[in-house]
Amino acid sequence: KAGVTQTPRYLIKTRGQQVTLSCSPISGHRSVSWYQQTPGQGLQFLFEYFSETQRNKGNFPGRFSGRQFSNSRSEMNVSTLELGDSALYLCASSLLRDPSYEQYFGPGTRLTVT
Amino acid sequence: AQSVTQLDSQVPVFEEAPVELRCNYSSSVSVYLFWYVQYPNQGLQLLLKYLSGSTLVKGINGFEAEFNKSQTSFHLRKPSVHISDTAEYFCAVIPTGGFKTIFGAGTRLFVKA
């Protein structure tokens, strides 16, 4: 069974640009969550999607957005990039929105903003 | 609101020695508790979780954790560590009725030969 895949794995962008990151969950998983990991702030929850609907959102500005498609694949978008957006972005998938079901994490996309 | 505090940012330990990584949480509602491990350049992997029942939880790779409700703690232990256990460990909670994971800042375990 293939794991969670994230593309691209590495990305370099310039301040002011926008970026789209992709996450393909494990087959059959319907919940996808996104996290930002930085040395200073640690792991912070961005948002969670289930059945194409955003169910939870973390404390991030509106420049951060996401969506989920009918096949459960998810994308997140960051517009008007700032230097502080440099981070490892992790996505995780779960069969259902229930803590008894394990969340499986992808390897992440490392975004560098220059 | 919930918060998770991992009391040690780094823990150096010799191979085959026991180790305890400490985690305390704060929450106005009941929570589910988790420990994850992250190896360099990889995502997170679940080590173990506490949902209900026995307060001593056994996980993968010989790790175990004990839930202490009165002390709001969920410390992770391993009786004998290996070099391959060198990684970053994260304690996390999900509030009951929710599905938003709150992580601690992480503890870097460094196992020395």
PDB file of N, CA and C in Angstrom, chain A residues 6-108:
ATOM      1  N   GLN A   6       3.851  13.586  -1.206  1.00  0.00           N
ATOM      2  CA  GLN A   6       3.776  15.029  -1.297  1.00  0.00           C
ATOM      3  C   GLN A   6       4.693  15.503  -2.418  1.00  0.00           C
ATOM      4  N   THR A   7       4.182  16.415  -3.217  1.00  0.00           N
ATOM      5  CA  THR A   7       4.990  16.976  -4.299  1.00  0.00           C
ATOM      6  C   THR A   7       4.838  18.489  -4.339  1.00  0.00           C
ATOM      7  N   PRO A   8       5.912  19.208  -4.696  1.00  0.00           N
ATOM      8  CA  PRO A   8       7.269  18.669  -4.832  1.00  0.00           C
ATOM      9  C   PRO A   8       7.894  18.424  -3.454  1.00  0.00           C
ATOM     10  N   ARG A   9       9.035  17.820  -3.384  1.00  0.00           N
ATOM     11  CA  ARG A   9       9.712  17.616  -2.104  1.00  0.00           C
ATOM     12  C   ARG A   9      10.470  18.861  -1.670  1.00  0.00           C
ATOM     13  N   TYR A  10      10.985  19.595  -2.635  1.00  0.00           N
ATOM     14  CA  TYR A  10      11.737  20.817  -2.340  1.00  0.00           C
ATOM     15  C   TYR A  10      11.298  21.905  -3.307  1.00  0.00           C
ATOM     16  N   LEU A  11      11.301  23.133  -2.776  1.00  0.00           N
ATOM     17  CA  LEU A  11      10.815  24.256  -3.569  1.00  0.00           C
ATOM     18  C   LEU A  11      11.513  25.526  -3.092  1.00  0.00           C
ATOM     19  N   ILE A  12      11.972  26.325  -4.043  1.00  0.00           N
ATOM     20  CA  ILE A  12      12.551  27.627  -3.708  1.00  0.00           C
ATOM     21  C   ILE A  12      11.745  28.682  -4.435  1.00  0.00           C
ATOM     22  N   LYS A  13      11.255  29.660  -3.674  1.00  0.00           N
ATOM     23  CA  LYS A  13      10.446  30.730  -4.233  1.00  0.00           C
ATOM     24  C   LYS A  13      10.972  32.071  -3.733  1.00  0.00           C
ATOM     25  N   THR A  14      10.526  33.115  -4.386  1.00  0.00           N
ATOM     26  CA  THR A  14      10.921  34.477  -4.039  1.00  0.00           C
ATOM     27  C   THR A  14       9.773  35.159  -3.310  1.00  0.00           C
ATOM     28  N   ARG A  15      10.109  36.063  -2.412  1.00  0.00           N
ATOM     29  CA  ARG A  15       9.093  36.848  -1.698  1.00  0.00           C
ATOM     30  C   ARG A  15       8.097  37.443  -2.679  1.00  0.00           C
ATOM     31  N   GLY A  16       6.822  37.381  -2.306  1.00  0.00           N
ATOM     32  CA  GLY A  16       5.785  37.955  -3.153  1.00  0.00           C
ATOM     33  C   GLY A  16       5.150  36.961  -4.113  1.00  0.00           C
ATOM     34  N   GLN A  17       5.846  35.867  -4.393  1.00  0.00           N
ATOM     35  CA  GLN A  17       5.282  34.853  -5.281  1.00  0.00           C
ATOM     36  C   GLN A  17       4.234  34.029  -4.540  1.00  0.00           C
ATOM     37  N   GLN A  18       3.570  33.151  -5.294  1.00  0.00           N
ATOM     38  CA  GLN A  18       2.658  32.218  -4.654  1.00  0.00           C
ATOM     39  C   GLN A  18       3.114  30.794  -4.948  1.00  0.00           C
ATOM     40  N   VAL A  19       2.624  29.854  -4.154  1.00  0.00           N
ATOM     41  CA  VAL A  19       3.062  28.476  -4.305  1.00  0.00           C
ATOM     42  C   VAL A  19       1.891  27.535  -4.025  1.00  0.00           C
ATOM     43  N   THR A  20       1.888  26.409  -4.717  1.00  0.00           N
ATOM     44  CA  THR A  20       0.886  25.373  -4.491  1.00  0.00           C
ATOM     45  C   THR A  20       1.594  24.062  -4.189  1.00  0.00           C
ATOM     46  N   LEU A  21       1.201  23.451  -3.087  1.00  0.00           N
ATOM     47  CA  LEU A  21       1.766  22.166  -2.673  1.00  0.00           C
ATOM     48  C   LEU A  21       0.679  21.108  -2.778  1.00  0.00           C
ATOM     49  N   SER A  22       1.099  19.884  -3.117  1.00  0.00           N
ATOM     50  CA  SER A  22       0.132  18.824  -3.329  1.00  0.00           C
ATOM     51  C   SER A  22       0.347  17.663  -2.374  1.00  0.00           C
ATOM     52  N   CYS A  23      -0.749  17.020  -2.006  1.00  0.00           N
ATOM     53  CA  CYS A  23      -0.706  15.881  -1.096  1.00  0.00           C
ATOM     54  C   CYS A  23      -1.657  14.806  -1.609  1.00  0.00           C
ATOM     55  N   SER A  24      -1.131  13.602  -1.820  1.00  0.00           N
ATOM     56  CA  SER A  24      -1.975  12.472  -2.196  1.00  0.00           C
ATOM     57  C   SER A  24      -2.062  11.522  -1.012  1.00  0.00           C
ATOM     58  N   PRO A  25      -3.247  11.352  -0.442  1.00  0.00           N
ATOM     59  CA  PRO A  25      -3.381  10.506   0.755  1.00  0.00           C
ATOM     60  C   PRO A  25      -3.300   9.030   0.396  1.00  0.00           C
ATOM     61  N   ILE A  26      -3.223   8.232   1.418  1.00  0.00           N
ATOM     62  CA  ILE A  26      -3.289   6.785   1.233  1.00  0.00           C
ATOM     63  C   ILE A  26      -4.651   6.444   0.641  1.00  0.00           C
ATOM     64  N   SER A  27      -4.656   5.488  -0.281  1.00  0.00           N
ATOM     65  CA  SER A  27      -5.894   5.107  -0.937  1.00  0.00           C
ATOM     66  C   SER A  27      -6.986   4.748   0.077  1.00  0.00           C
ATOM     67  N   GLY A  28      -8.153   5.372  -0.091  1.00  0.00           N
ATOM     68  CA  GLY A  28      -9.274   5.110   0.811  1.00  0.00           C
ATOM     69  C   GLY A  28      -9.377   6.089   1.961  1.00  0.00           C
ATOM     70  N   HIS A  29      -8.307   6.819   2.226  1.00  0.00           N
ATOM     71  CA  HIS A  29      -8.348   7.802   3.308  1.00  0.00           C
ATOM     72  C   HIS A  29      -9.084   9.042   2.848  1.00  0.00           C
ATOM     73  N   ARG A  30      -9.933   9.560   3.711  1.00  0.00           N
ATOM     74  CA  ARG A  30     -10.774  10.692   3.333  1.00  0.00           C
ATOM     75  C   ARG A  30     -10.426  11.988   4.057  1.00  0.00           C
ATOM     76  N   SER A  31      -9.650  11.880   5.139  1.00  0.00           N
ATOM     77  CA  SER A  31      -9.271  13.080   5.891  1.00  0.00           C
ATOM     78  C   SER A  31      -7.826  13.443   5.582  1.00  0.00           C
ATOM     79  N   VAL A  32      -7.596  14.707   5.278  1.00  0.00           N
ATOM     80  CA  VAL A  32      -6.236  15.202   5.036  1.00  0.00           C
ATOM     81  C   VAL A  32      -6.020  16.435   5.890  1.00  0.00           C
ATOM     82  N   SER A  33      -4.932  16.423   6.654  1.00  0.00           N
ATOM     83  CA  SER A  33      -4.558  17.572   7.476  1.00  0.00           C
ATOM     84  C   SER A  33      -3.211  18.107   7.024  1.00  0.00           C
ATOM     85  N   TRP A  34      -3.022  19.405   7.196  1.00  0.00           N
ATOM     86  CA  TRP A  34      -1.770  20.062   6.821  1.00  0.00           C
ATOM     87  C   TRP A  34      -1.146  20.698   8.057  1.00  0.00           C
ATOM     88  N   TYR A  35       0.184  20.638   8.141  1.00  0.00           N
ATOM     89  CA  TYR A  35       0.934  21.211   9.249  1.00  0.00           C
ATOM     90  C   TYR A  35       2.143  21.961   8.711  1.00  0.00           C
ATOM     91  N   GLN A  36       2.497  23.022   9.415  1.00  0.00           N
ATOM     92  CA  GLN A  36       3.721  23.753   9.110  1.00  0.00           C
ATOM     93  C   GLN A  36       4.729  23.467  10.216  1.00  0.00           C
ATOM     94  N   GLN A  37       5.946  23.108   9.827  1.00  0.00           N
ATOM     95  CA  GLN A  37       6.987  22.833  10.817  1.00  0.00           C
ATOM     96  C   GLN A  37       8.160  23.783  10.622  1.00  0.00           C
ATOM     97  N   THR A  38       8.455  24.574  11.638  1.00  0.00           N
ATOM     98  CA  THR A  38       9.597  25.483  11.621  1.00  0.00           C
ATOM     99  C   THR A  38      10.401  25.305  12.896  1.00  0.00           C
ATOM    100  N   PRO A  39      11.700  25.646  12.871  1.00  0.00           N
ATOM    101  CA  PRO A  39      12.511  25.520  14.090  1.00  0.00           C
ATOM    102  C   PRO A  39      11.981  26.389  15.231  1.00  0.00           C
ATOM    103  N   GLY A  40      11.444  27.545  14.905  1.00  0.00           N
ATOM    104  CA  GLY A  40      11.003  28.466  15.951  1.00  0.00           C
ATOM    105  C   GLY A  40       9.637  28.160  16.515  1.00  0.00           C
ATOM    106  N   GLN A  41       8.695  27.780  15.667  1.00  0.00           N
ATOM    107  CA  GLN A  41       7.301  27.574  16.085  1.00  0.00           C
ATOM    108  C   GLN A  41       6.920  26.103  16.212  1.00  0.00           C
ATOM    109  N   GLY A  42       7.790  25.214  15.773  1.00  0.00           N
ATOM    110  CA  GLY A  42       7.480  23.793  15.872  1.00  0.00           C
ATOM    111  C   GLY A  42       6.427  23.391  14.856  1.00  0.00           C
ATOM    112  N   LEU A  43       5.629  22.409  15.228  1.00  0.00           N
ATOM    113  CA  LEU A  43       4.575  21.892  14.350  1.00  0.00           C
ATOM    114  C   LEU A  43       3.266  22.611  14.646  1.00  0.00           C
ATOM    115  N   GLN A  44       2.732  23.283  13.639  1.00  0.00           N
ATOM    116  CA  GLN A  44       1.483  24.005  13.826  1.00  0.00           C
ATOM    117  C   GLN A  44       0.449  23.534  12.811  1.00  0.00           C
ATOM    118  N   PHE A  45      -0.753  23.335  13.309  1.00  0.00           N
ATOM    119  CA  PHE A  45      -1.861  22.879  12.486  1.00  0.00           C
ATOM    120  C   PHE A  45      -2.316  23.995  11.551  1.00  0.00           C
ATOM    121  N   LEU A  46      -2.442  23.651  10.274  1.00  0.00           N
ATOM    122  CA  LEU A  46      -2.907  24.625   9.279  1.00  0.00           C
ATOM    123  C   LEU A  46      -4.401  24.458   9.028  1.00  0.00           C
ATOM    124  N   PHE A  47      -4.783  23.318   8.473  1.00  0.00           N
ATOM    125  CA  PHE A  47      -6.201  23.020   8.239  1.00  0.00           C
ATOM    126  C   PHE A  47      -6.392  21.538   7.976  1.00  0.00           C
ATOM    127  N   GLU A  48      -7.672  21.150   8.026  1.00  0.00           N
ATOM    128  CA  GLU A  48      -8.053  19.760   7.805  1.00  0.00           C
ATOM    129  C   GLU A  48      -9.241  19.702   6.862  1.00  0.00           C
ATOM    130  N   TYR A  49      -9.189  18.759   5.926  1.00  0.00           N
ATOM    131  CA  TYR A  49     -10.265  18.565   4.968  1.00  0.00           C
ATOM    132  C   TYR A  49     -10.819  17.149   5.071  1.00  0.00           C
ATOM    133  N   PHE A  50     -12.114  17.055   4.872  1.00  0.00           N
ATOM    134  CA  PHE A  50     -12.782  15.761   4.858  1.00  0.00           C
ATOM    135  C   PHE A  50     -13.937  15.875   3.884  1.00  0.00           C
ATOM    136  N   SER A  51     -14.009  14.941   2.963  1.00  0.00           N
ATOM    137  CA  SER A  51     -15.065  14.962   1.947  1.00  0.00           C
ATOM    138  C   SER A  51     -15.177  16.327   1.288  1.00  0.00           C
ATOM    139  N   GLU A  52     -14.029  16.847   0.886  1.00  0.00           N
ATOM    140  CA  GLU A  52     -13.929  18.090   0.113  1.00  0.00           C
ATOM    141  C   GLU A  52     -14.316  19.346   0.898  1.00  0.00           C
ATOM    142  N   THR A  53     -14.522  19.235   2.200  1.00  0.00           N
ATOM    143  CA  THR A  53     -14.916  20.380   3.019  1.00  0.00           C
ATOM    144  C   THR A  53     -13.861  20.645   4.080  1.00  0.00           C
ATOM    145  N   GLN A  54     -13.540  21.915   4.272  1.00  0.00           N
ATOM    146  CA  GLN A  54     -12.626  22.268   5.347  1.00  0.00           C
ATOM    147  C   GLN A  54     -13.347  22.132   6.677  1.00  0.00           C
ATOM    148  N   ARG A  55     -12.803  21.314   7.571  1.00  0.00           N
ATOM    149  CA  ARG A  55     -13.475  21.038   8.842  1.00  0.00           C
ATOM    150  C   ARG A  55     -12.834  21.796   9.995  1.00  0.00           C
ATOM    151  N   ASN A  56     -11.556  22.106   9.859  1.00  0.00           N
ATOM    152  CA  ASN A  56     -10.822  22.774  10.932  1.00  0.00           C
ATOM    153  C   ASN A  56      -9.822  23.711  10.310  1.00  0.00           C
ATOM    154  N   LYS A  57      -9.548  24.805  10.994  1.00  0.00           N
ATOM    155  CA  LYS A  57      -8.544  25.736  10.488  1.00  0.00           C
ATOM    156  C   LYS A  57      -7.712  26.223  11.663  1.00  0.00           C
ATOM    157  N   GLY A  58      -6.413  26.327  11.452  1.00  0.00           N
ATOM    158  CA  GLY A  58      -5.515  26.844  12.474  1.00  0.00           C
ATOM    159  C   GLY A  58      -5.415  28.358  12.382  1.00  0.00           C
ATOM    160  N   ASN A  59      -4.548  28.923  13.205  1.00  0.00           N
ATOM    161  CA  ASN A  59      -4.404  30.377  13.278  1.00  0.00           C
ATOM    162  C   ASN A  59      -3.369  30.889  12.289  1.00  0.00           C
ATOM    163  N   PHE A  60      -3.701  30.821  11.045  1.00  0.00           N
ATOM    164  CA  PHE A  60      -2.823  31.318   9.986  1.00  0.00           C
ATOM    165  C   PHE A  60      -3.569  32.375   9.193  1.00  0.00           C
ATOM    166  N   PRO A  61      -2.815  33.323   8.604  1.00  0.00           N
ATOM    167  CA  PRO A  61      -3.485  34.375   7.821  1.00  0.00           C
ATOM    168  C   PRO A  61      -4.166  33.811   6.582  1.00  0.00           C
ATOM    169  N   GLY A  62      -5.024  34.636   5.995  1.00  0.00           N
ATOM    170  CA  GLY A  62      -5.790  34.211   4.828  1.00  0.00           C
ATOM    171  C   GLY A  62      -4.942  33.892   3.607  1.00  0.00           C
ATOM    172  N   ARG A  63      -3.650  34.257   3.653  1.00  0.00           N
ATOM    173  CA  ARG A  63      -2.768  33.911   2.528  1.00  0.00           C
ATOM    174  C   ARG A  63      -2.619  32.387   2.378  1.00  0.00           C
ATOM    175  N   PHE A  64      -2.920  31.692   3.438  1.00  0.00           N
ATOM    176  CA  PHE A  64      -2.841  30.228   3.428  1.00  0.00           C
ATOM    177  C   PHE A  64      -4.234  29.672   3.130  1.00  0.00           C
ATOM    178  N   SER A  65      -4.346  28.885   2.105  1.00  0.00           N
ATOM    179  CA  SER A  65      -5.632  28.306   1.761  1.00  0.00           C
ATOM    180  C   SER A  65      -5.417  26.891   1.257  1.00  0.00           C
ATOM    181  N   GLY A  66      -6.485  26.154   1.155  1.00  0.00           N
ATOM    182  CA  GLY A  66      -6.363  24.785   0.684  1.00  0.00           C
ATOM    183  C   GLY A  66      -7.652  24.321   0.064  1.00  0.00           C
ATOM    184  N   ARG A  67      -7.594  23.123  -0.471  1.00  0.00           N
ATOM    185  CA  ARG A  67      -8.813  22.502  -0.985  1.00  0.00           C
ATOM    186  C   ARG A  67      -8.576  21.004  -1.079  1.00  0.00           C
ATOM    187  N   GLN A  68      -9.675  20.294  -1.212  1.00  0.00           N
ATOM    188  CA  GLN A  68      -9.604  18.843  -1.364  1.00  0.00           C
ATOM    189  C   GLN A  68     -10.491  18.455  -2.532  1.00  0.00           C
ATOM    190  N   PHE A  69     -10.005  17.533  -3.320  1.00  0.00           N
ATOM    191  CA  PHE A  69     -10.726  17.090  -4.506  1.00  0.00           C
ATOM    192  C   PHE A  69     -11.541  15.833  -4.198  1.00  0.00           C
ATOM    193  N   SER A  70     -12.353  15.453  -5.163  1.00  0.00           N
ATOM    194  CA  SER A  70     -13.251  14.309  -4.937  1.00  0.00           C
ATOM    195  C   SER A  70     -12.484  13.003  -4.725  1.00  0.00           C
ATOM    196  N   ASN A  71     -11.240  12.934  -5.212  1.00  0.00           N
ATOM    197  CA  ASN A  71     -10.442  11.713  -4.999  1.00  0.00           C
ATOM    198  C   ASN A  71      -9.622  11.812  -3.699  1.00  0.00           C
ATOM    199  N   SER A  72      -9.931  12.796  -2.863  1.00  0.00           N
ATOM    200  CA  SER A  72      -9.295  13.054  -1.565  1.00  0.00           C
ATOM    201  C   SER A  72      -7.924  13.714  -1.661  1.00  0.00           C
ATOM    202  N   ARG A  73      -7.377  13.836  -2.856  1.00  0.00           N
ATOM    203  CA  ARG A  73      -6.111  14.579  -2.984  1.00  0.00           C
ATOM    204  C   ARG A  73      -6.339  16.014  -2.536  1.00  0.00           C
ATOM    205  N   SER A  74      -5.294  16.587  -1.931  1.00  0.00           N
ATOM    206  CA  SER A  74      -5.441  17.938  -1.393  1.00  0.00           C
ATOM    207  C   SER A  74      -4.306  18.829  -1.874  1.00  0.00           C
ATOM    208  N   GLU A  75      -4.587  20.078  -1.983  1.00  0.00           N
ATOM    209  CA  GLU A  75      -3.576  21.085  -2.301  1.00  0.00           C
ATOM    210  C   GLU A  75      -3.663  22.197  -1.272  1.00  0.00           C
ATOM    211  N   MET A  76      -2.506  22.782  -0.981  1.00  0.00           N
ATOM    212  CA  MET A  76      -2.534  24.013  -0.200  1.00  0.00           C
ATOM    213  C   MET A  76      -1.798  25.091  -0.990  1.00  0.00           C
ATOM    214  N   ASN A  77      -2.255  26.295  -0.836  1.00  0.00           N
ATOM    215  CA  ASN A  77      -1.721  27.420  -1.575  1.00  0.00           C
ATOM    216  C   ASN A  77      -1.298  28.511  -0.586  1.00  0.00           C
ATOM    217  N   VAL A  78      -0.159  29.090  -0.848  1.00  0.00           N
ATOM    218  CA  VAL A  78       0.279  30.246  -0.066  1.00  0.00           C
ATOM    219  C   VAL A  78       0.530  31.377  -1.053  1.00  0.00           C
ATOM    220  N   SER A  79      -0.166  32.476  -0.870  1.00  0.00           N
ATOM    221  CA  SER A  79       0.013  33.612  -1.768  1.00  0.00           C
ATOM    222  C   SER A  79       0.903  34.662  -1.096  1.00  0.00           C
ATOM    223  N   THR A  80       1.441  35.547  -1.891  1.00  0.00           N
ATOM    224  CA  THR A  80       2.289  36.635  -1.413  1.00  0.00           C
ATOM    225  C   THR A  80       3.277  36.131  -0.355  1.00  0.00           C
ATOM    226  N   LEU A  81       4.147  35.266  -0.776  1.00  0.00           N
ATOM    227  CA  LEU A  81       5.075  34.600   0.140  1.00  0.00           C
ATOM    228  C   LEU A  81       5.940  35.591   0.910  1.00  0.00           C
ATOM    229  N   GLU A  82       6.167  35.247   2.186  1.00  0.00           N
ATOM    230  CA  GLU A  82       7.052  36.018   3.051  1.00  0.00           C
ATOM    231  C   GLU A  82       8.213  35.114   3.481  1.00  0.00           C
ATOM    232  N   LEU A  83       9.305  35.755   3.911  1.00  0.00           N
ATOM    233  CA  LEU A  83      10.459  34.961   4.331  1.00  0.00           C
ATOM    234  C   LEU A  83      10.087  33.978   5.434  1.00  0.00           C
ATOM    235  N   GLY A  84       9.182  34.384   6.313  1.00  0.00           N
ATOM    236  CA  GLY A  84       8.763  33.548   7.439  1.00  0.00           C
ATOM    237  C   GLY A  84       7.949  32.334   7.039  1.00  0.00           C
ATOM    238  N   ASP A  85       7.591  32.247   5.772  1.00  0.00           N
ATOM    239  CA  ASP A  85       6.843  31.076   5.303  1.00  0.00           C
ATOM    240  C   ASP A  85       7.771  29.908   4.992  1.00  0.00           C
ATOM    241  N   SER A  86       9.063  30.161   5.050  1.00  0.00           N
ATOM    242  CA  SER A  86      10.025  29.070   4.848  1.00  0.00           C
ATOM    243  C   SER A  86       9.816  28.022   5.933  1.00  0.00           C
ATOM    244  N   ALA A  87       9.563  26.796   5.525  1.00  0.00           N
ATOM    245  CA  ALA A  87       9.205  25.757   6.488  1.00  0.00           C
ATOM    246  C   ALA A  87       9.117  24.417   5.774  1.00  0.00           C
ATOM    247  N   LEU A  88       8.963  23.387   6.599  1.00  0.00           N
ATOM    248  CA  LEU A  88       8.601  22.070   6.089  1.00  0.00           C
ATOM    249  C   LEU A  88       7.089  21.953   6.229  1.00  0.00           C
ATOM    250  N   TYR A  89       6.411  21.680   5.130  1.00  0.00           N
ATOM    251  CA  TYR A  89       4.957  21.534   5.160  1.00  0.00           C
ATOM    252  C   TYR A  89       4.622  20.053   5.068  1.00  0.00           C
ATOM    253  N   LEU A  90       3.945  19.577   6.087  1.00  0.00           N
ATOM    254  CA  LEU A  90       3.607  18.160   6.188  1.00  0.00           C
ATOM    255  C   LEU A  90       2.118  17.967   5.991  1.00  0.00           C
ATOM    256  N   CYS A  91       1.768  16.913   5.285  1.00  0.00           N
ATOM    257  CA  CYS A  91       0.367  16.551   5.256  1.00  0.00           C
ATOM    258  C   CYS A  91       0.213  15.162   5.848  1.00  0.00           C
ATOM    259  N   ALA A  92      -0.958  14.900   6.381  1.00  0.00           N
ATOM    260  CA  ALA A  92      -1.250  13.619   7.006  1.00  0.00           C
ATOM    261  C   ALA A  92      -2.630  13.171   6.569  1.00  0.00           C
ATOM    262  N   SER A  93      -2.778  11.880   6.358  1.00  0.00           N
ATOM    263  CA  SER A  93      -4.096  11.373   5.981  1.00  0.00           C
ATOM    264  C   SER A  93      -4.579  10.358   7.001  1.00  0.00           C
ATOM    265  N   SER A  94      -5.894  10.259   7.098  1.00  0.00           N
ATOM    266  CA  SER A  94      -6.523   9.326   8.017  1.00  0.00           C
ATOM    267  C   SER A  94      -7.777   8.774   7.360  1.00  0.00           C
ATOM    268  N   LEU A  95      -8.125   7.561   7.720  1.00  0.00           N
ATOM    269  CA  LEU A  95      -9.295   6.937   7.115  1.00  0.00           C
ATOM    270  C   LEU A  95     -10.549   7.755   7.415  1.00  0.00           C
ATOM    271  N   LEU A  96     -10.714   8.116   8.672  1.00  0.00           N
ATOM    272  CA  LEU A  96     -11.875   8.887   9.106  1.00  0.00           C
ATOM    273  C   LEU A  96     -11.432   9.974  10.075  1.00  0.00           C
ATOM    274  N   ARG A  97     -12.349  10.874  10.405  1.00  0.00           N
ATOM    275  CA  ARG A  97     -12.081  11.945  11.367  1.00  0.00           C
ATOM    276  C   ARG A  97     -12.291  11.398  12.775  1.00  0.00           C
ATOM    277  N   ASP A  98     -11.420  10.495  13.168  1.00  0.00           N
ATOM    278  CA  ASP A  98     -11.574   9.850  14.463  1.00  0.00           C
ATOM    279  C   ASP A  98     -10.183   9.542  14.983  1.00  0.00           C
ATOM    280  N   PRO A  99      -9.847  10.000  16.191  1.00  0.00           N
ATOM    281  CA  PRO A  99      -8.491   9.777  16.720  1.00  0.00           C
ATOM    282  C   PRO A  99      -8.108   8.309  16.872  1.00  0.00           C
ATOM    283  N   SER A 100      -9.085   7.409  16.862  1.00  0.00           N
ATOM    284  CA  SER A 100      -8.726   5.997  16.962  1.00  0.00           C
ATOM    285  C   SER A 100      -8.105   5.489  15.664  1.00  0.00           C
ATOM    286  N   TYR A 101      -8.260   6.243  14.591  1.00  0.00           N
ATOM    287  CA  TYR A 101      -7.622   5.914  13.322  1.00  0.00           C
ATOM    288  C   TYR A 101      -6.318   6.685  13.201  1.00  0.00           C
ATOM    289  N   GLU A 102      -5.261   5.977  12.867  1.00  0.00           N
ATOM    290  CA  GLU A 102      -3.942   6.590  12.804  1.00  0.00           C
ATOM    291  C   GLU A 102      -3.852   7.625  11.695  1.00  0.00           C
ATOM    292  N   GLN A 103      -3.134   8.715  11.999  1.00  0.00           N
ATOM    293  CA  GLN A 103      -2.774   9.679  10.965  1.00  0.00           C
ATOM    294  C   GLN A 103      -1.427   9.265  10.390  1.00  0.00           C
ATOM    295  N   TYR A 104      -1.348   9.164   9.080  1.00  0.00           N
ATOM    296  CA  TYR A 104      -0.109   8.814   8.403  1.00  0.00           C
ATOM    297  C   TYR A 104       0.446  10.065   7.730  1.00  0.00           C
ATOM    298  N   PHE A 105       1.708  10.349   8.029  1.00  0.00           N
ATOM    299  CA  PHE A 105       2.324  11.572   7.526  1.00  0.00           C
ATOM    300  C   PHE A 105       3.140  11.308   6.260  1.00  0.00           C
ATOM    301  N   GLY A 106       3.117  12.289   5.379  1.00  0.00           N
ATOM    302  CA  GLY A 106       3.998  12.262   4.227  1.00  0.00           C
ATOM    303  C   GLY A 106       5.379  12.791   4.614  1.00  0.00           C
ATOM    304  N   PRO A 107       6.336  12.750   3.669  1.00  0.00           N
ATOM    305  CA  PRO A 107       7.706  13.188   3.963  1.00  0.00           C
ATOM    306  C   PRO A 107       7.853  14.705   4.005  1.00  0.00           C
ATOM    307  N   GLY A 108       6.841  15.410   3.509  1.00  0.00           N
ATOM    308  CA  GLY A 108       6.876  16.861   3.570  1.00  0.00           C
ATOM    309  C   GLY A 108       7.404  17.520   2.309  1.00  0.00           C
TER     310      GLY A 108
END
